[in-house]
Amino acid sequence: MHVIDSHTGGEPTRVIVNGGPDLGGGPLSERATLLSRDHRDFYRSVVLEPRGQVAMVCALLVRPVDPDCVTGVIFFDAEAVLGMCGHGTIGLAATLFHMGRIATGRHRIETPVGIVTVDVIDAHTVTVTNIESRRIRKDITVEVPQLGPVTGDLAYGGNCFFLVEPGPVPVEPANIAALTRAAIAVRQALWDQGIGGDDGMQVDHVIFYGPAQDPTAHSRNFVLCPDDAYDRSPCGTGCSARLACLAADKRLPEGHEIVQESIIGSTYRLSWRRGVQGGVIPSITGRAYVMAESRLFFLPDDPFRSGIPS
Ligand code: PYC
């Protein structure tokens, strides 16, 4: 299996250039369901240690249904197949550029939740225009063991987010372990109390906000991903959900740009324009760096060929 690794604001993306299961030629949402249902061993073996690492998100390249798209892609981490992934899309665009498969300019990429566009500005800088994102519910209070009541907004940005501002734990790098524990407890409480999106969509990511270190940034975030790793980048789909909430609260006018800082200090530039279904079309600009190109082996006598279970 041929893979190329990059990072976007510190968050790794492994693009599977070839190899992987045959998922047929149906809509990408169906192919994502097949991957999730029938190929859990495959996707975990690529992401988990010893081949992968805890924060890694993989991008499986697939044939797009829409011939105007440069590729189709299905993202996954060690725990779940994702609807979309913002940092992964920036990493994918930088990787396709590195491979000579795309040039600077605008390109369309098909994902299980819809078509997104990337504007490749240079070898590292990419703007993603995401699918329409929306706030689902404002000010939901959930009772969390050890933490007490926690109030946040439920919003969709390609994945389903619960956004809490200010977070119940100060959003500082020294608190990453405590932030992770608190975010897992909040997500569990939401699941236990049946709080989620429309048509049974479960909250898969939790975000806490606090003041930014850089005075020009809007805020700093801490993002918990489905596999319990924290996003080193400011999380593209999380920023999309955030933009939907800021727009709904009239805290950010259309077209105005803000900077979102991650827990490790990496940044995205964000803005939005009005969508057609009452939500927002987010624009996310970040930088990615290709780090490695490798061939992965899965030897039958390797006791950890399926990864070290977490
Ligand atoms: O950037 O959207 C994102 C993302 C989701 C999970 C990790 N990163």
CSV table of C-alpha atoms and ligand atoms in Angstrom, one decimal:
chain,number,residue,atom,x,y,z
A,1,MET,CA,0.0,0.0,0.0
A,2,HIS,CA,1.4,3.3,-1.1
A,3,VAL,CA,0.9,6.2,1.4
A,4,ILE,CA,2.0,9.8,1.6
A,5,ASP,CA,2.0,11.5,5.0
A,6,SER,CA,1.6,15.2,5.7
A,7,HIS,CA,0.6,17.4,8.6
A,8,THR,CA,-1.7,20.4,8.6
A,9,GLY,CA,-1.0,22.7,11.6
A,10,GLY,CA,0.5,19.7,13.3
A,11,GLU,CA,-2.3,17.3,12.7
A,12,PRO,CA,-1.2,14.3,10.5
A,13,THR,CA,-3.0,13.0,7.4
A,14,ARG,CA,-2.0,9.8,5.7
A,15,VAL,CA,-3.2,9.7,2.0
A,16,ILE,CA,-3.7,6.1,0.7
A,17,VAL,CA,-2.6,6.6,-2.9
A,18,ASN,CA,-3.3,3.0,-3.8
A,19,GLY,CA,-4.3,-0.1,-2.0
A,20,GLY,CA,-7.3,-0.6,0.2
A,21,PRO,CA,-10.6,-2.5,-0.2
A,22,ASP,CA,-12.8,-2.5,-3.2
A,23,LEU,CA,-15.8,-0.4,-2.2
A,24,GLY,CA,-17.6,-0.5,-5.6
A,25,GLY,CA,-18.7,2.5,-7.6
A,26,GLY,CA,-21.8,3.7,-5.6
A,27,PRO,CA,-22.3,7.1,-4.0
A,28,LEU,CA,-19.5,8.0,-1.6
A,29,SER,CA,-21.9,8.0,1.4
A,30,GLU,CA,-22.6,4.3,0.6
A,31,ARG,CA,-19.0,3.5,0.1
A,32,ALA,CA,-18.2,5.1,3.5
A,33,THR,CA,-20.9,3.0,5.1
A,34,LEU,CA,-19.3,-0.2,3.5
A,35,LEU,CA,-15.8,0.8,4.8
A,36,SER,CA,-17.2,1.4,8.3
A,37,ARG,CA,-19.3,-1.8,8.4
A,38,ASP,CA,-17.1,-4.3,6.7
A,39,HIS,CA,-13.5,-3.1,6.8
A,40,ARG,CA,-12.8,-2.0,10.4
A,41,ASP,CA,-9.6,-4.2,10.6
A,42,PHE,CA,-8.3,-2.6,7.4
A,43,TYR,CA,-8.7,1.0,8.5
A,44,ARG,CA,-7.5,0.5,12.0
A,45,SER,CA,-4.4,-1.3,10.8
A,46,VAL,CA,-3.4,1.7,8.7
A,47,VAL,CA,-3.9,4.3,11.5
A,48,LEU,CA,-3.1,2.5,14.7
A,49,GLU,CA,0.5,2.1,16.0
A,50,PRO,CA,2.9,0.6,15.0
A,51,ARG,CA,2.2,1.8,11.4
A,52,GLY,CA,0.2,4.9,12.4
A,53,GLN,CA,0.0,7.2,15.4
A,54,VAL,CA,-2.6,8.4,17.8
A,55,ALA,CA,-3.6,11.6,16.1
A,56,MET,CA,-3.6,10.3,12.5
A,57,VAL,CA,-6.5,10.7,10.1
A,58,CYS,CA,-6.3,8.7,6.8
A,59,ALA,CA,-7.6,9.7,3.4
A,60,LEU,CA,-8.6,6.8,1.2
A,61,LEU,CA,-8.6,8.0,-2.4
A,62,VAL,CA,-11.5,6.6,-4.4
A,63,ARG,CA,-13.0,7.2,-7.9
A,64,PRO,CA,-15.4,10.1,-7.7
A,65,VAL,CA,-19.0,9.8,-9.0
A,66,ASP,CA,-18.8,13.3,-10.4
A,67,PRO,CA,-16.2,13.4,-13.2
A,68,ASP,CA,-15.5,17.1,-12.6
A,69,CYS,CA,-13.9,16.1,-9.2
A,70,VAL,CA,-10.1,15.5,-9.1
A,71,THR,CA,-10.7,12.6,-6.7
A,72,GLY,CA,-13.1,11.2,-4.3
A,73,VAL,CA,-12.0,10.7,-0.7
A,74,ILE,CA,-13.1,8.9,2.4
A,75,PHE,CA,-11.5,10.0,5.7
A,76,PHE,CA,-11.2,7.9,8.8
A,77,ASP,CA,-9.5,7.8,12.2
A,78,ALA,CA,-8.8,4.8,14.3
A,79,GLU,CA,-12.4,4.8,15.7
A,80,ALA,CA,-14.7,6.0,12.9
A,81,VAL,CA,-15.2,6.8,9.2
A,82,LEU,CA,-15.6,10.6,9.1
A,83,GLY,CA,-18.1,12.5,7.0
A,84,MET,CA,-15.5,15.2,6.1
A,85,CYS,CA,-12.2,16.3,7.4
A,86,GLY,CA,-10.9,19.9,7.0
A,87,HIS,CA,-7.3,19.4,8.0
A,88,GLY,CA,-7.3,16.2,5.9
A,89,THR,CA,-8.6,18.0,2.8
A,90,ILE,CA,-5.8,20.7,3.2
A,91,GLY,CA,-3.3,17.8,3.6
A,92,LEU,CA,-4.8,16.0,0.6
A,93,ALA,CA,-4.6,19.0,-1.6
A,94,ALA,CA,-0.9,19.7,-0.6
A,95,THR,CA,-0.2,16.0,-1.3
A,96,LEU,CA,-1.9,16.0,-4.8
A,97,PHE,CA,0.1,19.1,-5.6
A,98,HIS,CA,3.3,17.4,-4.4
A,99,MET,CA,2.5,14.4,-6.6
A,100,GLY,CA,2.0,16.8,-9.6
A,101,ARG,CA,-1.7,15.6,-9.9
A,102,ILE,CA,-3.1,19.2,-9.4
A,103,ALA,CA,-1.7,22.7,-10.0
A,104,THR,CA,-2.4,25.9,-8.1
A,105,GLY,CA,-6.0,27.1,-8.6
A,106,ARG,CA,-9.4,25.7,-7.8
A,107,HIS,CA,-10.3,22.0,-7.7
A,108,ARG,CA,-13.4,20.0,-6.6
A,109,ILE,CA,-13.1,17.0,-4.3
A,110,GLU,CA,-16.0,14.6,-3.6
A,111,THR,CA,-16.6,13.4,0.0
A,112,PRO,CA,-19.3,11.3,1.6
A,113,VAL,CA,-21.1,14.5,2.7
A,114,GLY,CA,-20.8,16.3,-0.6
A,115,ILE,CA,-18.4,18.1,-2.9
A,116,VAL,CA,-16.0,20.6,-1.4
A,117,THR,CA,-13.6,22.9,-3.3
A,118,VAL,CA,-9.9,23.6,-2.6
A,119,ASP,CA,-8.0,26.6,-3.8
A,120,VAL,CA,-4.4,25.7,-3.9
A,121,ILE,CA,-2.5,28.9,-3.3
A,122,ASP,CA,1.0,27.5,-3.2
A,123,ALA,CA,2.7,24.2,-2.2
A,124,HIS,CA,1.5,24.5,1.4
A,125,THR,CA,-1.4,27.0,1.5
A,126,VAL,CA,-4.9,25.8,0.8
A,127,THR,CA,-8.4,27.2,1.2
A,128,VAL,CA,-11.2,24.7,1.6
A,129,THR,CA,-14.7,25.7,0.9
A,130,ASN,CA,-16.8,23.3,2.9
A,131,ILE,CA,-20.3,22.0,2.5
A,132,GLU,CA,-23.1,24.1,4.0
A,133,SER,CA,-22.8,24.0,7.8
A,134,ARG,CA,-25.5,24.8,10.4
A,135,ARG,CA,-26.2,25.2,14.1
A,136,ILE,CA,-28.7,22.5,15.1
A,137,ARG,CA,-29.5,23.8,18.7
A,138,LYS,CA,-28.3,26.6,20.9
A,139,ASP,CA,-27.6,26.4,24.6
A,140,ILE,CA,-28.1,22.7,25.5
A,141,THR,CA,-27.3,22.0,29.1
A,142,VAL,CA,-26.0,18.5,29.9
A,143,GLU,CA,-25.3,17.2,33.4
A,144,VAL,CA,-21.8,15.7,33.4
A,145,PRO,CA,-20.5,13.5,36.3
A,146,GLN,CA,-17.6,15.3,38.1
A,147,LEU,CA,-18.1,18.5,36.1
A,148,GLY,CA,-21.7,19.5,36.8
A,149,PRO,CA,-23.9,21.2,34.2
A,150,VAL,CA,-22.1,22.1,30.9
A,151,THR,CA,-23.9,24.3,28.3
A,152,GLY,CA,-23.0,24.3,24.6
A,153,ASP,CA,-24.3,24.4,21.1
A,154,LEU,CA,-24.9,21.5,18.8
A,155,ALA,CA,-23.7,22.2,15.2
A,156,TYR,CA,-22.9,20.3,12.0
A,157,GLY,CA,-19.9,21.1,9.8
A,158,GLY,CA,-19.5,17.8,8.0
A,159,ASN,CA,-19.2,16.0,11.4
A,160,CYS,CA,-21.4,16.6,14.4
A,161,PHE,CA,-20.0,18.9,17.2
A,162,PHE,CA,-20.9,20.0,20.7
A,163,LEU,CA,-19.2,23.4,21.2
A,164,VAL,CA,-18.7,24.8,24.7
A,165,GLU,CA,-17.5,28.4,25.4
A,166,PRO,CA,-15.9,28.9,27.8
A,167,GLY,CA,-14.7,25.3,28.2
A,168,PRO,CA,-15.0,23.7,31.7
A,169,VAL,CA,-11.2,23.4,31.9
A,170,PRO,CA,-8.9,26.3,30.9
A,171,VAL,CA,-7.9,25.7,27.2
A,172,GLU,CA,-4.1,25.6,27.7
A,173,PRO,CA,-1.5,23.1,26.5
A,174,ALA,CA,-0.6,22.1,30.1
A,175,ASN,CA,-4.2,20.9,30.5
A,176,ILE,CA,-4.4,18.5,27.5
A,177,ALA,CA,-4.9,15.4,29.7
A,178,ALA,CA,-7.6,17.1,31.8
A,179,LEU,CA,-9.3,18.6,28.7
A,180,THR,CA,-9.3,15.2,27.1
A,181,ARG,CA,-11.0,13.6,30.2
A,182,ALA,CA,-13.5,16.4,30.4
A,183,ALA,CA,-14.4,16.3,26.7
A,184,ILE,CA,-14.8,12.5,26.8
A,185,ALA,CA,-17.1,12.9,29.9
A,186,VAL,CA,-19.2,15.5,28.1
A,187,ARG,CA,-19.5,13.4,24.9
A,188,GLN,CA,-20.6,10.4,27.1
A,189,ALA,CA,-23.2,12.5,28.9
A,190,LEU,CA,-24.6,13.6,25.6
A,191,TRP,CA,-24.8,10.0,24.3
A,192,ASP,CA,-26.3,8.8,27.6
A,193,GLN,CA,-29.0,11.6,27.6
A,194,GLY,CA,-29.8,10.9,23.9
A,195,ILE,CA,-28.7,14.4,22.8
A,196,GLY,CA,-27.7,14.5,19.1
A,197,GLY,CA,-28.5,15.8,15.7
A,198,ASP,CA,-31.5,15.2,13.5
A,199,ASP,CA,-32.1,11.6,12.2
A,200,GLY,CA,-30.1,10.0,15.1
A,201,MET,CA,-26.8,11.7,14.3
A,202,GLN,CA,-24.5,11.2,17.3
A,203,VAL,CA,-22.1,13.9,18.5
A,204,ASP,CA,-18.7,12.7,17.5
A,205,HIS,CA,-16.5,15.7,18.4
A,206,VAL,CA,-16.5,18.0,21.4
A,207,ILE,CA,-14.8,21.5,21.3
A,208,PHE,CA,-13.9,23.7,24.2
A,209,TYR,CA,-13.0,27.4,23.7
A,210,GLY,CA,-10.8,29.8,25.6
A,211,PRO,CA,-8.8,33.0,25.1
A,212,ALA,CA,-6.2,32.9,22.3
A,213,GLN,CA,-2.5,33.3,23.1
A,214,ASP,CA,-2.1,35.4,19.9
A,215,PRO,CA,-4.0,38.7,20.5
A,216,THR,CA,-5.0,38.8,16.8
A,217,ALA,CA,-6.7,35.4,17.0
A,218,HIS,CA,-10.4,35.1,17.9
A,219,SER,CA,-10.1,32.2,20.3
A,220,ARG,CA,-8.1,29.1,21.1
A,221,ASN,CA,-9.8,25.7,20.8
A,222,PHE,CA,-9.4,22.2,22.1
A,223,VAL,CA,-11.0,19.5,19.9
A,224,LEU,CA,-11.7,15.9,20.9
A,225,CYS,CA,-11.9,13.5,17.9
A,226,PRO,CA,-13.9,10.2,17.8
A,227,ASP,CA,-10.8,8.1,18.7
A,228,ASP,CA,-10.2,10.2,21.8
A,229,ALA,CA,-7.2,11.9,20.3
A,230,TYR,CA,-7.2,15.7,20.3
A,231,ASP,CA,-6.9,17.6,17.1
A,232,ARG,CA,-3.5,19.4,16.8
A,233,SER,CA,-5.0,21.7,14.2
A,234,PRO,CA,-8.0,24.0,14.8
A,235,CYS,CA,-10.2,21.3,13.1
A,236,GLY,CA,-11.7,22.3,9.7
A,237,THR,CA,-15.1,20.7,10.3
A,238,GLY,CA,-15.2,22.1,13.8
A,239,CYS,CA,-14.4,25.6,12.6
A,240,SER,CA,-17.2,25.1,10.1
A,241,ALA,CA,-19.6,24.3,12.9
A,242,ARG,CA,-18.2,27.3,14.9
A,243,LEU,CA,-18.8,29.6,12.0
A,244,ALA,CA,-22.4,28.5,11.8
A,245,CYS,CA,-22.8,29.3,15.5
A,246,LEU,CA,-21.0,32.7,15.2
A,247,ALA,CA,-23.2,33.6,12.2
A,248,ALA,CA,-26.4,32.5,13.9
A,249,ASP,CA,-25.5,34.6,17.0
A,250,LYS,CA,-24.6,37.6,14.7
A,251,ARG,CA,-21.1,37.6,16.3
A,252,LEU,CA,-19.3,37.5,12.9
A,253,PRO,CA,-20.6,39.3,9.8
A,254,GLU,CA,-20.6,37.6,6.4
A,255,GLY,CA,-17.2,37.8,4.6
A,256,HIS,CA,-15.2,39.0,7.7
A,257,GLU,CA,-12.1,36.9,8.4
A,258,ILE,CA,-11.0,35.6,11.9
A,259,VAL,CA,-8.1,33.5,13.0
A,260,GLN,CA,-8.8,30.4,15.0
A,261,GLU,CA,-5.9,29.1,17.1
A,262,SER,CA,-5.5,25.4,18.1
A,263,ILE,CA,-4.4,24.1,21.4
A,264,ILE,CA,-0.8,23.8,20.1
A,265,GLY,CA,-0.9,27.3,18.6
A,266,SER,CA,-1.4,26.4,14.9
A,267,THR,CA,-4.0,28.6,13.1
A,268,TYR,CA,-6.6,28.7,10.4
A,269,ARG,CA,-8.1,31.8,8.7
A,270,LEU,CA,-11.9,31.5,8.6
A,271,SER,CA,-14.8,33.3,7.0
A,272,TRP,CA,-18.3,32.4,5.8
A,273,ARG,CA,-20.9,33.3,3.2
A,274,ARG,CA,-24.6,32.6,3.3
A,275,GLY,CA,-25.8,29.1,2.3
A,276,VAL,CA,-29.0,28.1,0.5
A,277,GLN,CA,-30.5,26.1,3.3
A,278,GLY,CA,-30.2,28.7,6.1
A,279,GLY,CA,-26.7,27.7,7.1
A,280,VAL,CA,-23.2,29.0,6.1
A,281,ILE,CA,-20.7,28.1,3.5
A,282,PRO,CA,-17.4,28.0,5.5
A,283,SER,CA,-14.0,29.0,4.1
A,284,ILE,CA,-10.9,27.6,5.9
A,285,THR,CA,-7.4,28.5,5.0
A,286,GLY,CA,-4.5,26.5,6.5
A,287,ARG,CA,-1.0,25.2,5.7
A,288,ALA,CA,0.1,21.6,5.2
A,289,TYR,CA,3.5,20.0,4.8
A,290,VAL,CA,4.3,16.7,3.1
A,291,MET,CA,6.5,14.7,5.5
A,292,ALA,CA,7.0,11.1,4.1
A,293,GLU,CA,6.2,8.7,1.3
A,294,SER,CA,6.1,5.0,2.2
A,295,ARG,CA,5.0,1.5,1.3
A,296,LEU,CA,3.1,-0.2,4.1
A,297,PHE,CA,3.5,-4.0,4.5
A,298,PHE,CA,0.9,-6.3,6.2
A,299,LEU,CA,2.9,-9.6,6.6
A,300,PRO,CA,0.7,-12.6,7.6
A,301,ASP,CA,3.1,-13.6,10.4
A,302,ASP,CA,3.3,-10.1,11.9
A,303,PRO,CA,1.5,-10.4,15.3
A,304,PHE,CA,0.6,-6.7,15.1
A,305,ARG,CA,-0.4,-6.6,11.4
A,306,SER,CA,-3.9,-5.2,12.5
A,307,GLY,CA,-2.3,-2.6,14.8
A,308,ILE,CA,-2.1,-2.4,18.5
A,309,PRO,CA,-5.7,-2.2,19.8
A,310,SER,CA,-6.3,1.0,21.8
B,1,PYC,O1,-10.1,19.1,10.4
B,1,PYC,O2,-12.2,18.5,10.2
B,1,PYC,C1,-11.0,18.3,10.6
B,1,PYC,C2,-10.8,17.1,11.5
B,1,PYC,C3,-11.7,16.2,11.9
B,1,PYC,C4,-11.0,15.3,12.7
B,1,PYC,C5,-9.7,15.7,12.8
B,1,PYC,N1,-9.6,16.8,12.0
